[in-house]
């Protein structure tokens, strides 16, 4: 380390240069007189003039220069600049809103340039965090000033932002939708975990069940999600008509019941597969010596096999959860609620901002679930790395 | 004391171990040696019931192993395998303390025992106690494996090619350490290997196995001198048996006290095996060596004549 001239960090340079191009050539915002009419796209210089647009290039190009000779001190400065850029974005938007939006009904849409910048700069942040080998919690802490800036601007100046307008019209529904979404994902993944672990254990014991089980689960996985929701409609409707207690529970052809069942079906395969492989692939020599030392079957399982398998099992939970967060969006089609509701409403009303109001939190939820479970797996892996 | 009476193990149609009888006395180091697939590991694993024997009887101190609870039985028998089988998610100290904890020793006693064993095997507590197995070298890991097997002070130790995966230098060092340990602890040890040099170096009793049967057993020198058939003779090194025998004899046993002649220039340690003295003679092209003690003080001399044991 630190020997000779460090190689330029091509990733960082490419990300930031792409950002510069986007900033200068793509529309940064759009202004629409009302909710339905498509907005007029405006470049950054058209929105706030060259006087703001050109100075904004300074920090971006500074990061490019810093990336040319990526020594730790320079990378730390680059990191600070990227965080500052991310935090400055809502301020710029606030200024644009103040300058461009006059009528009460008019809305400010976020343009391609800003979406792209958000994406590129977040990637740059991830790259820098990895290069500097910052611990995960510190990485999250870096996002804090950015989130604070967005939150502050949204509550003070960004009322005309289209996305925010859509949210304001549905703030209660929005929280409910997140709740429903999380509840469905939690119930499906939780049930899949219990069933999946049980199934994996049974499969380890009975070879016949193994083939049949993986066959069925693989088949389930190949059914398109909408088709599966549709397929469950008829039998569930019939069941709830037949048995009063099921109807009393709220089971019917549409709603949470078919959604939960379908999600469970999709979640079982990754859960069972990972659990099975995790338990099966523990080094046989370790198991042999555990038995040879005089551990009972129960002790071998609880103290050796299970803890050694746990990181891979967690990996299964992570994959399943991320997958379920996405699939639950589709479940809105059969009235299961959740954030997908906004997506499909938005599509129906041709209101793209409403679609985004559903889609963005879904992406955020998936990313958060992914990060939390990865962090947990890392904790468990520590020391036990092989 | 371990006794096997006409013990047979069948896996389906295949006979892995075919009616073998063997008696390992208390405090004896018995080495099972043979080509791979000869049933030596199976024999070892039948003693602690990792594999159940099909026929015959295995006795521990006169009691059939089948009458013991298998888990309790294994806790009384130390077990070391080639790949160490250390638990990768446990520290060295926790690995070593496994059996005492299974036996529900008080915490303090477990810790004392672990520290004593680490000292015994040359693993400084401060440096190694909190390391994980993947941070150890092969030799260190195998030392931990041996310490773990000795943790509850078992009377019997079963070792299945414990040094097989180590480099030759580490392997030899650990073989010597095992002999030192055995001189102090007097365990009853059954040791499986396919390396005849290792077998000859360690064994009190050598058991040569082939296709599930014992071909010959006895003290190493006896087997060297009187192999029952060509198989045993070739296992023991064929034409090179003379060198193998020389490796089992010490210079001390052949040397003469210092005579009136001038001291020979080249020296050999009294503790060294005889084949080393022969090698020195070959290397320096001399037929006489001065024998020195541990402090490099001359205590005798060894001539080629004496070395080869010529009577005249």
XYZ file of C-alpha atoms in Angstrom:
698
model
C 0.000 0.000 0.000
C 1.114 3.546 -0.702
C 3.949 2.217 -2.850
C 4.584 4.294 -5.988
C 1.838 6.121 -7.810
C -1.596 4.701 -7.167
C -3.550 3.686 -10.257
C -6.356 6.154 -11.102
C -9.729 5.011 -9.766
C -11.460 4.539 -13.118
C -14.819 3.710 -11.549
C -15.000 6.945 -9.604
C -13.834 9.038 -12.553
C -16.302 7.412 -14.959
C -19.232 7.820 -12.545
C -18.550 11.506 -11.949
C -17.862 12.317 -15.628
C -21.111 10.592 -16.611
C -22.755 12.797 -13.993
C -21.276 15.935 -15.575
C -22.609 14.934 -18.988
C -26.059 14.190 -17.535
C -26.096 17.486 -15.662
C -25.348 19.491 -18.820
C -27.389 17.592 -21.415
C -30.422 15.990 -19.765
C -33.491 17.732 -18.370
C -33.064 18.333 -14.659
C -36.678 19.179 -13.861
C -40.030 19.416 -15.556
C -42.783 21.871 -14.820
C -46.395 20.894 -15.336
C -49.452 23.090 -14.881
C -51.402 20.240 -13.243
C -51.280 16.561 -12.351
C -52.202 14.930 -15.666
C -50.573 17.109 -18.312
C -47.002 16.048 -19.070
C -44.546 18.641 -17.830
C -42.177 20.784 -19.870
C -38.662 19.422 -19.446
C -35.988 21.962 -18.534
C -32.203 21.625 -18.576
C -30.355 22.717 -15.446
C -29.141 25.913 -17.115
C -32.677 26.652 -18.353
C -34.046 26.199 -14.855
C -31.638 28.295 -12.799
C -29.226 29.694 -15.371
C -25.534 29.170 -16.028
C -24.662 31.103 -12.888
C -25.716 28.108 -10.797
C -25.111 25.332 -13.291
C -21.426 25.972 -13.914
C -20.314 26.396 -10.262
C -22.036 23.087 -9.540
C -19.496 21.469 -11.860
C -16.625 22.446 -9.564
C -17.133 19.773 -6.863
C -17.945 17.137 -9.508
C -14.727 17.785 -11.413
C -12.828 18.024 -8.136
C -13.810 14.436 -7.348
C -12.603 13.397 -10.812
C -9.238 15.034 -10.119
C -9.026 13.424 -6.671
C -9.825 10.041 -8.192
C -6.858 10.411 -10.538
C -4.447 9.768 -7.680
C -6.520 7.872 -5.134
C -4.545 8.180 -1.917
C -6.601 7.659 1.256
C -6.535 11.336 2.240
C -7.714 12.390 -1.240
C -10.406 9.710 -1.268
C -11.705 10.942 2.078
C -11.992 14.438 0.614
C -13.771 12.962 -2.424
C -16.162 11.169 -0.104
C -16.981 14.425 1.666
C -17.595 16.113 -1.691
C -19.921 13.353 -2.901
C -21.921 13.519 0.328
C -22.097 17.307 -0.062
C -23.300 16.938 -3.664
C -26.015 14.511 -2.600
C -27.091 16.855 0.177
C -27.039 19.872 -2.168
C -29.452 18.277 -4.617
C -32.644 19.011 -2.622
C -31.426 22.569 -2.066
C -31.054 23.055 -5.798
C -34.513 21.585 -6.293
C -35.914 23.992 -3.696
C -34.375 26.905 -5.567
C -35.795 25.585 -8.825
C -39.220 25.224 -7.239
C -39.109 28.798 -5.983
C -38.033 30.119 -9.374
C -40.262 28.062 -11.673
C -43.513 27.217 -9.915
C -46.047 30.000 -9.575
C -49.570 28.616 -9.904
C -50.946 26.703 -6.944
C -51.753 23.668 -9.111
C -48.408 23.606 -10.888
C -45.963 20.837 -10.113
C -42.266 20.330 -10.304
C -41.116 16.944 -11.572
C -37.653 15.528 -11.020
C -35.974 15.087 -14.398
C -33.754 12.400 -15.838
C -30.563 14.283 -15.011
C -31.294 14.387 -11.301
C -32.390 10.746 -11.111
C -29.240 9.751 -12.916
C -27.074 11.927 -10.682
C -28.667 10.450 -7.592
C -27.914 6.976 -8.884
C -24.345 7.751 -10.012
C -23.410 9.565 -6.827
C -24.785 6.803 -4.627
C -22.665 4.344 -6.608
C -19.669 6.642 -6.096
C -20.436 6.650 -2.390
C -20.483 2.841 -2.309
C -17.219 2.700 -4.284
C -15.525 5.146 -1.925
C -16.780 3.348 1.156
C -15.342 0.090 -0.171
C -12.003 1.691 -1.181
C -11.592 3.302 2.223
C -12.736 0.081 3.909
C -15.108 2.022 6.126
C -17.200 -0.134 8.450
C -20.861 -0.552 7.507
C -22.323 1.629 10.310
C -20.106 4.529 9.228
C -21.313 4.046 5.651
C -24.879 4.439 6.822
C -23.954 7.404 8.961
C -22.694 9.124 5.794
C -26.199 8.996 4.375
C -27.551 10.813 7.411
C -26.702 14.393 6.303
C -28.153 13.588 2.871
C -31.411 12.313 4.328
C -31.573 15.290 6.687
C -31.137 17.696 3.769
C -33.929 16.016 1.814
C -36.224 15.928 4.810
C -35.559 19.567 5.640
C -36.107 20.790 2.111
C -39.240 18.678 1.654
C -40.855 20.095 4.740
C -39.792 23.708 4.085
C -39.671 24.476 0.395
C -40.471 21.513 -1.767
C -44.272 21.525 -1.538
C -44.629 21.879 -5.327
C -42.612 18.731 -5.944
C -44.957 16.377 -7.811
C -43.894 13.321 -5.869
C -44.444 15.141 -2.583
C -47.869 16.339 -3.738
C -48.867 12.758 -4.472
C -47.664 11.774 -1.039
C -49.492 14.581 0.700
C -52.740 13.567 -0.917
C -52.290 10.070 0.486
C -50.109 10.371 3.550
C -52.377 8.096 5.633
C -52.756 5.591 2.842
C -49.002 5.704 2.307
C -48.180 4.630 5.847
C -50.915 1.989 5.713
C -49.507 0.691 2.450
C -46.017 0.400 3.896
C -47.491 -1.389 6.898
C -49.447 -3.800 4.707
C -46.428 -4.378 2.521
C -44.189 -5.162 5.473
C -46.829 -7.329 7.123
C -47.276 -9.422 3.989
C -43.542 -9.794 3.466
C -42.991 -10.575 7.141
C -45.793 -13.132 7.285
C -44.678 -14.836 4.085
C -40.958 -14.915 4.931
C -41.664 -15.912 8.541
C -43.895 -18.782 7.488
C -41.421 -19.773 4.766
C -38.640 -19.801 7.339
C -40.487 -22.118 9.710
C -41.800 -24.375 6.953
C -38.575 -24.202 4.951
C -36.312 -25.193 7.815
C -38.693 -28.003 8.732
C -38.822 -29.178 5.143
C -35.046 -28.982 4.741
C -34.582 -31.070 7.893
C -37.074 -33.654 6.669
C -35.386 -33.738 3.256
C -32.032 -34.389 4.868
C -33.514 -37.417 6.537
C -35.564 -38.836 3.647
C -33.886 -38.951 0.244
C -37.212 -39.615 -1.513
C -38.773 -36.464 -0.127
C -35.724 -34.536 -1.309
C -36.300 -35.254 -4.992
C -40.056 -34.791 -4.829
C -39.763 -31.663 -2.683
C -37.283 -29.850 -4.887
C -39.300 -30.894 -7.947
C -42.479 -29.305 -6.631
C -40.720 -26.175 -5.377
C -38.869 -25.690 -8.660
C -42.148 -26.054 -10.509
C -43.820 -23.463 -8.248
C -40.997 -21.054 -8.929
C -41.529 -21.237 -12.697
C -45.195 -20.129 -12.545
C -45.424 -16.409 -13.358
C -46.578 -14.511 -10.305
C -49.729 -13.039 -11.821
C -50.723 -16.493 -13.043
C -50.267 -17.952 -9.574
C -52.384 -15.214 -8.013
C -55.037 -15.969 -10.621
C -54.834 -19.707 -10.056
C -55.386 -19.296 -6.328
C -58.428 -17.114 -6.844
C -60.912 -19.867 -7.642
C -60.011 -22.478 -5.016
C -59.777 -19.898 -2.242
C -63.084 -18.338 -3.193
C -64.622 -21.814 -3.113
C -63.080 -22.636 0.253
C -64.239 -19.432 1.880
C -67.760 -19.959 0.538
C -67.725 -23.502 1.883
C -66.262 -22.914 5.331
C -67.634 -20.038 7.367
C -64.695 -19.887 9.720
C -62.350 -19.247 6.807
C -64.556 -16.433 5.598
C -64.620 -15.063 9.137
C -60.826 -15.020 9.086
C -60.979 -12.847 6.000
C -59.965 -15.524 3.542
C -61.396 -15.002 0.084
C -60.424 -15.328 -3.561
C -58.793 -11.923 -3.475
C -57.032 -9.994 -0.733
C -54.319 -11.066 1.609
C -54.960 -14.822 1.587
C -54.008 -15.667 -2.008
C -51.216 -13.103 -1.884
C -49.758 -14.641 1.258
C -50.066 -18.170 -0.126
C -48.399 -17.250 -3.407
C -45.603 -15.380 -1.660
C -45.098 -18.345 0.630
C -44.873 -20.624 -2.389
C -42.250 -18.455 -4.041
C -40.317 -17.998 -0.814
C -40.080 -21.689 -0.009
C -37.650 -22.646 -2.763
C -34.797 -20.247 -1.908
C -35.385 -20.860 1.786
C -35.394 -24.645 1.558
C -32.553 -24.763 -0.927
C -30.264 -22.551 1.131
C -31.105 -24.247 4.405
C -30.623 -27.669 2.893
C -27.323 -26.815 1.225
C -26.110 -24.973 4.328
C -26.768 -27.943 6.602
C -25.507 -30.452 4.080
C -22.245 -28.732 3.278
C -20.823 -28.510 6.782
C -17.389 -30.175 6.637
C -17.944 -33.908 7.315
C -14.621 -34.054 9.187
C -15.957 -31.527 11.700
C -19.131 -33.552 12.205
C -17.108 -36.766 12.494
C -14.840 -35.282 15.123
C -17.823 -33.821 16.988
C -19.330 -37.303 17.183
C -15.963 -38.842 18.004
C -15.529 -36.399 20.896
C -18.762 -37.678 22.406
C -21.342 -35.057 21.442
C -24.881 -36.374 21.303
C -26.820 -36.039 18.026
C -28.652 -33.086 19.469
C -25.420 -31.395 20.566
C -23.804 -32.010 17.181
C -26.784 -30.363 15.490
C -27.274 -27.419 17.836
C -23.642 -26.620 18.634
C -21.888 -27.515 15.414
C -24.035 -28.080 12.328
C -26.559 -25.305 12.877
C -24.114 -22.520 13.828
C -21.858 -23.415 10.910
C -24.841 -23.407 8.554
C -26.362 -20.197 9.894
C -24.614 -17.662 7.621
C -25.849 -19.536 4.538
C -29.346 -19.891 6.021
C -29.352 -16.132 6.613
C -28.316 -15.666 3.008
C -31.453 -17.614 2.098
C -33.579 -15.367 4.291
C -32.015 -12.339 2.623
C -32.691 -13.556 -0.917
C -36.214 -14.585 0.037
C -36.980 -11.263 1.706
C -35.710 -9.137 -1.172
C -37.651 -11.288 -3.624
C -40.809 -11.086 -1.506
C -40.588 -7.277 -1.231
C -40.706 -7.105 -5.017
C -43.395 -9.749 -5.513
C -45.681 -8.149 -2.953
C -45.943 -5.172 -5.310
C -47.694 -7.432 -7.821
C -49.999 -8.718 -5.104
C -51.694 -5.292 -5.117
C -53.405 -6.460 -8.320
C -55.528 -8.918 -6.366
C -56.377 -6.417 -3.672
C -53.763 -7.382 -1.133
C -52.803 -3.735 -0.599
C -49.243 -2.641 -0.092
C -47.161 -0.175 -2.035
C -48.014 -1.844 -5.326
C -51.432 -0.189 -5.019
C -49.894 3.196 -5.877
C -47.991 1.731 -8.789
C -51.115 0.272 -10.389
C -53.265 3.316 -9.542
C -50.610 5.509 -11.065
C -50.443 3.381 -14.193
C -54.220 3.524 -14.478
C -54.309 7.301 -14.125
C -51.196 7.861 -16.258
C -49.725 9.692 -13.260
C -46.074 8.725 -13.282
C -45.379 10.463 -10.007
C -47.892 8.240 -8.270
C -46.135 5.199 -9.778
C -42.904 6.514 -8.334
C -44.512 7.035 -4.958
C -45.098 3.285 -4.894
C -41.959 2.147 -6.658
C -39.349 4.182 -4.795
C -40.259 2.915 -1.303
C -40.345 -0.645 -2.659
C -36.778 -0.228 -3.899
C -35.801 1.398 -0.609
C -37.383 -1.443 1.413
C -35.604 -4.067 -0.659
C -32.269 -2.277 -0.235
C -32.756 -1.824 3.505
C -33.723 -5.473 3.995
C -30.725 -6.523 1.938
C -28.327 -4.327 3.899
C -29.642 -5.317 7.328
C -29.527 -9.046 6.638
C -26.095 -8.829 5.005
C -24.807 -7.006 8.055
C -26.267 -9.711 10.295
C -24.644 -12.450 8.213
C -21.315 -10.606 8.415
C -21.574 -10.478 12.198
C -22.197 -14.216 12.354
C -19.403 -14.991 9.941
C -16.802 -13.127 11.974
C -14.237 -15.474 13.433
C -15.980 -18.449 11.962
C -14.675 -17.674 8.494
C -13.228 -20.726 6.868
C -6.450 -52.212 27.734
C -8.217 -52.788 24.419
C -9.044 -56.254 23.144
C -10.557 -57.255 19.826
C -11.875 -60.802 19.460
C -12.582 -62.050 15.921
C -14.001 -58.656 14.970
C -15.646 -58.405 11.569
C -17.221 -55.432 9.804
C -19.349 -55.836 6.713
C -20.706 -52.968 4.639
C -23.441 -54.784 2.746
C -21.677 -57.506 0.758
C -18.239 -56.046 1.207
C -16.114 -57.247 4.123
C -14.011 -54.342 5.362
C -12.557 -56.019 8.437
C -12.358 -59.785 8.505
C -12.175 -61.489 11.886
C -9.252 -59.677 13.455
C -8.018 -60.242 16.999
C -5.794 -57.750 18.720
C -4.756 -56.875 22.235
C -3.378 -53.457 23.142
C -1.954 -53.351 26.640
C -2.391 -50.405 28.957
C 0.238 -47.758 28.212
C 1.146 -49.343 24.878
C 1.404 -47.419 21.610
C -0.012 -49.707 18.958
C 0.310 -48.670 15.307
C -1.992 -50.094 12.642
C -0.282 -49.857 9.287
C -1.292 -50.980 5.826
C -2.189 -49.836 2.340
C -5.287 -47.680 1.915
C -8.527 -49.588 2.149
C -7.048 -52.333 4.310
C -9.541 -51.668 7.094
C -7.236 -49.953 9.569
C -9.368 -46.808 9.964
C -12.508 -48.903 10.177
C -10.900 -50.931 12.962
C -10.045 -47.735 14.836
C -13.539 -46.305 14.484
C -15.118 -49.514 15.726
C -13.314 -49.048 19.028
C -15.175 -45.791 19.818
C -18.281 -47.053 18.008
C -18.333 -44.417 15.288
C -18.808 -47.604 13.293
C -20.576 -50.567 14.888
C -18.876 -53.920 14.365
C -20.857 -56.695 12.703
C -19.405 -59.705 14.505
C -16.990 -60.512 17.279
C -16.400 -58.517 20.421
C -14.442 -55.430 21.378
C -13.547 -55.053 25.033
C -12.316 -52.045 26.942
C -10.707 -53.073 30.221
C -12.542 -56.368 29.959
C -15.964 -54.869 29.289
C -17.666 -55.119 25.882
C -17.953 -51.662 24.254
C -21.550 -52.460 23.306
C -22.497 -52.292 26.970
C -21.424 -48.651 27.246
C -23.590 -45.744 26.238
C -21.879 -44.702 23.003
C -21.764 -40.998 23.830
C -20.342 -41.656 27.307
C -17.869 -44.122 25.782
C -16.540 -41.564 23.304
C -16.097 -38.959 26.018
C -13.719 -41.390 27.723
C -11.666 -41.923 24.564
C -9.518 -39.240 22.937
C -9.918 -39.023 19.177
C -7.647 -37.255 16.692
C -8.184 -37.239 12.923
C -6.092 -36.124 9.971
C -8.048 -32.979 9.097
C -8.130 -32.092 12.845
C -11.913 -31.601 12.737
C -11.523 -28.492 14.877
C -14.736 -26.485 15.065
C -14.092 -23.473 12.830
C -16.532 -21.262 14.753
C -14.872 -21.844 18.141
C -11.644 -20.432 19.516
C -8.682 -22.658 20.274
C -9.424 -22.581 24.009
C -13.073 -23.463 23.492
C -12.158 -26.295 21.127
C -9.751 -27.788 23.634
C -12.244 -27.490 26.482
C -14.966 -29.329 24.543
C -14.992 -32.693 26.300
C -14.523 -31.348 29.851
C -17.505 -29.070 29.191
C -19.526 -31.993 27.843
C -18.652 -33.782 31.081
C -19.907 -30.709 32.961
C -16.669 -29.864 34.718
C -16.855 -26.572 36.676
C -15.814 -23.551 34.569
C -12.660 -22.834 36.532
C -11.430 -26.402 36.197
C -12.054 -26.396 32.464
C -10.015 -23.226 32.098
C -7.170 -24.571 34.207
C -7.147 -27.810 32.259
C -7.139 -25.982 28.902
C -4.239 -23.797 29.994
C -2.280 -26.770 31.282
C -2.762 -28.632 28.001
C -1.797 -25.642 25.909
C 1.398 -25.378 27.916
C 1.992 -29.117 27.512
C 1.736 -28.855 23.716
C 3.795 -25.701 23.381
C 0.927 -23.355 22.541
C 1.392 -20.136 24.574
C -1.991 -19.291 26.086
C -1.706 -15.553 25.536
C -0.982 -16.031 21.854
C -3.296 -18.870 20.912
C -6.243 -19.118 23.309
C -8.446 -16.673 21.385
C -7.369 -17.589 17.868
C -9.696 -19.381 15.487
C -8.624 -22.583 13.724
C -8.270 -20.883 10.327
C -5.585 -18.645 11.843
C -3.370 -21.623 12.734
C -0.703 -23.424 10.727
C -1.203 -27.116 10.023
C 1.141 -28.156 12.826
C -0.459 -25.788 15.338
C -3.937 -26.992 14.399
C -2.909 -30.601 14.894
C -1.400 -29.732 18.302
C -4.751 -28.233 19.239
C -6.378 -31.430 17.968
C -4.165 -33.521 20.234
C -4.770 -31.177 23.185
C -8.526 -31.475 22.628
C -8.275 -35.261 22.584
C -6.305 -35.228 25.852
C -8.570 -32.682 27.541
C -10.579 -34.981 29.791
C -7.498 -37.085 30.521
C -8.785 -40.180 28.706
C -7.032 -43.461 29.284
C -7.240 -44.299 25.598
C -6.284 -42.213 22.579
C -7.305 -43.098 19.020
C -5.350 -41.334 16.290
C -6.338 -41.675 12.635
C -3.415 -40.541 10.439
C -3.097 -37.429 12.601
C 0.091 -36.188 10.931
C -0.760 -37.317 7.407
C -1.467 -33.858 6.015
C 1.610 -32.144 7.458
C 4.907 -31.334 5.763
C 7.752 -33.763 6.578
C 9.551 -31.426 9.007
C 6.437 -30.591 11.038
C 5.411 -34.232 10.928
C 8.692 -35.394 12.398
C 8.592 -32.710 15.094
C 5.094 -33.792 16.102
C 6.098 -37.468 16.100
C 8.846 -36.640 18.580
C 6.456 -34.585 20.673
C 4.030 -37.489 20.725
C 6.772 -39.815 21.959
C 7.740 -37.295 24.660
C 4.093 -36.945 25.694
C 3.654 -40.702 25.772
C 6.777 -41.106 27.942
C 5.108 -38.817 30.477
C 1.427 -39.732 30.177
C 1.448 -43.485 29.420
C -1.819 -43.494 27.490
C -3.068 -46.530 25.658
C -2.799 -45.352 22.063
C -4.025 -46.865 18.818
C -2.439 -45.009 15.913
C -3.341 -45.525 12.263
C -0.939 -44.601 9.460
C 0.163 -45.704 6.012
C 3.657 -44.243 6.508
C 5.958 -47.084 7.541
C 8.735 -44.782 8.806
C 6.222 -43.106 11.103
C 4.925 -46.498 12.208
C 8.411 -47.818 12.998
C 9.365 -44.639 14.822
C 6.309 -44.609 17.089
C 5.214 -48.175 17.621
C 5.621 -50.320 20.712
C 3.563 -52.847 18.814
C 3.265 -52.823 15.061
C 0.214 -54.333 13.358
C 0.393 -54.839 9.601
C -3.011 -55.137 7.942
C -3.997 -56.221 4.479
C -7.463 -56.649 2.988
C -9.211 -56.533 6.347
C -6.928 -59.015 8.052
C -3.942 -58.731 10.341
C -0.956 -60.193 8.509
C 1.555 -59.881 11.327
C 1.889 -58.082 14.647
C 4.636 -57.640 17.196
C 7.433 -55.275 18.222
C 8.875 -53.375 15.216
C 12.290 -55.059 15.407
C 10.715 -58.486 15.450
C 8.759 -57.702 12.291
C 11.868 -56.301 10.632
C 13.867 -59.419 11.360
C 11.220 -62.008 10.751
C 8.559 -60.841 8.330
C 6.052 -63.665 7.789
C 5.751 -63.100 4.059
C 6.874 -60.976 1.124
C 4.029 -58.503 1.660
C 5.178 -57.622 5.167
C 8.804 -57.583 4.025
C 8.020 -55.145 1.212
C 5.810 -53.008 3.475
C 8.769 -52.766 5.831
C 11.018 -51.501 3.076
C 12.233 -54.650 1.275
C 15.959 -54.328 0.598
C 16.114 -51.165 2.697
C 15.068 -52.916 5.870
C 18.651 -52.632 7.119
C 18.329 -48.848 7.106
C 14.922 -48.990 8.768
C 16.383 -51.133 11.507
C 19.320 -48.750 11.897
C 16.780 -45.968 12.345
C 15.387 -47.815 15.372
C 18.743 -48.282 17.067
C 20.624 -45.511 18.840
C 24.321 -44.770 18.478
C 24.614 -45.107 22.277
C 23.754 -48.807 22.039
C 26.641 -49.606 19.649
C 29.411 -47.260 20.727
C 32.585 -48.286 22.555
C 34.098 -46.274 25.389
C 36.849 -43.860 24.385
C 39.994 -45.850 23.559
C 43.683 -44.905 23.540
C 43.510 -43.704 19.952
C 43.207 -40.097 18.815
C 39.639 -38.807 18.609
C 38.084 -39.074 15.156
C 37.396 -35.661 13.673
C 33.716 -36.173 12.787
C 31.198 -36.358 15.628
C 27.785 -37.921 16.154
C 25.320 -37.557 19.034
C 24.828 -40.558 21.309
C 21.060 -40.084 21.007
C 21.143 -40.117 17.193
C 19.757 -43.126 15.347
C 22.270 -45.445 13.811
C 21.377 -44.695 10.208
C 22.413 -41.104 10.838
C 25.867 -42.300 11.922
C 26.101 -44.414 8.781
C 25.098 -41.448 6.681
C 27.799 -39.321 8.323
C 30.410 -41.972 7.561
C 29.306 -42.143 3.951
C 29.289 -38.378 3.651
C 32.681 -37.736 5.205
C 34.196 -40.960 3.785
C 35.449 -42.111 7.193
C 34.992 -45.373 9.110
C 35.196 -43.969 12.621
C 33.145 -41.323 14.492
C 33.486 -39.690 17.891
C 30.304 -40.046 19.951
C 29.335 -36.970 21.982
C 26.671 -36.382 24.620
C 24.053 -33.631 24.650
C 26.690 -31.100 25.750
C 28.988 -32.046 22.845
C 31.484 -33.747 25.197
C 33.129 -36.902 23.738
C 31.967 -40.018 25.561
C 32.858 -42.800 23.154
C 33.613 -43.836 19.610
C 31.823 -45.764 16.888
C 33.553 -47.723 14.145
C 31.958 -48.974 10.959
C 32.554 -52.483 12.206
C 30.605 -51.813 15.413
C 27.947 -49.930 13.501
C 27.109 -52.831 11.236
C 27.215 -55.081 14.305
C 29.905 -57.378 12.930
C 30.783 -59.945 15.602
C 34.555 -60.033 15.034
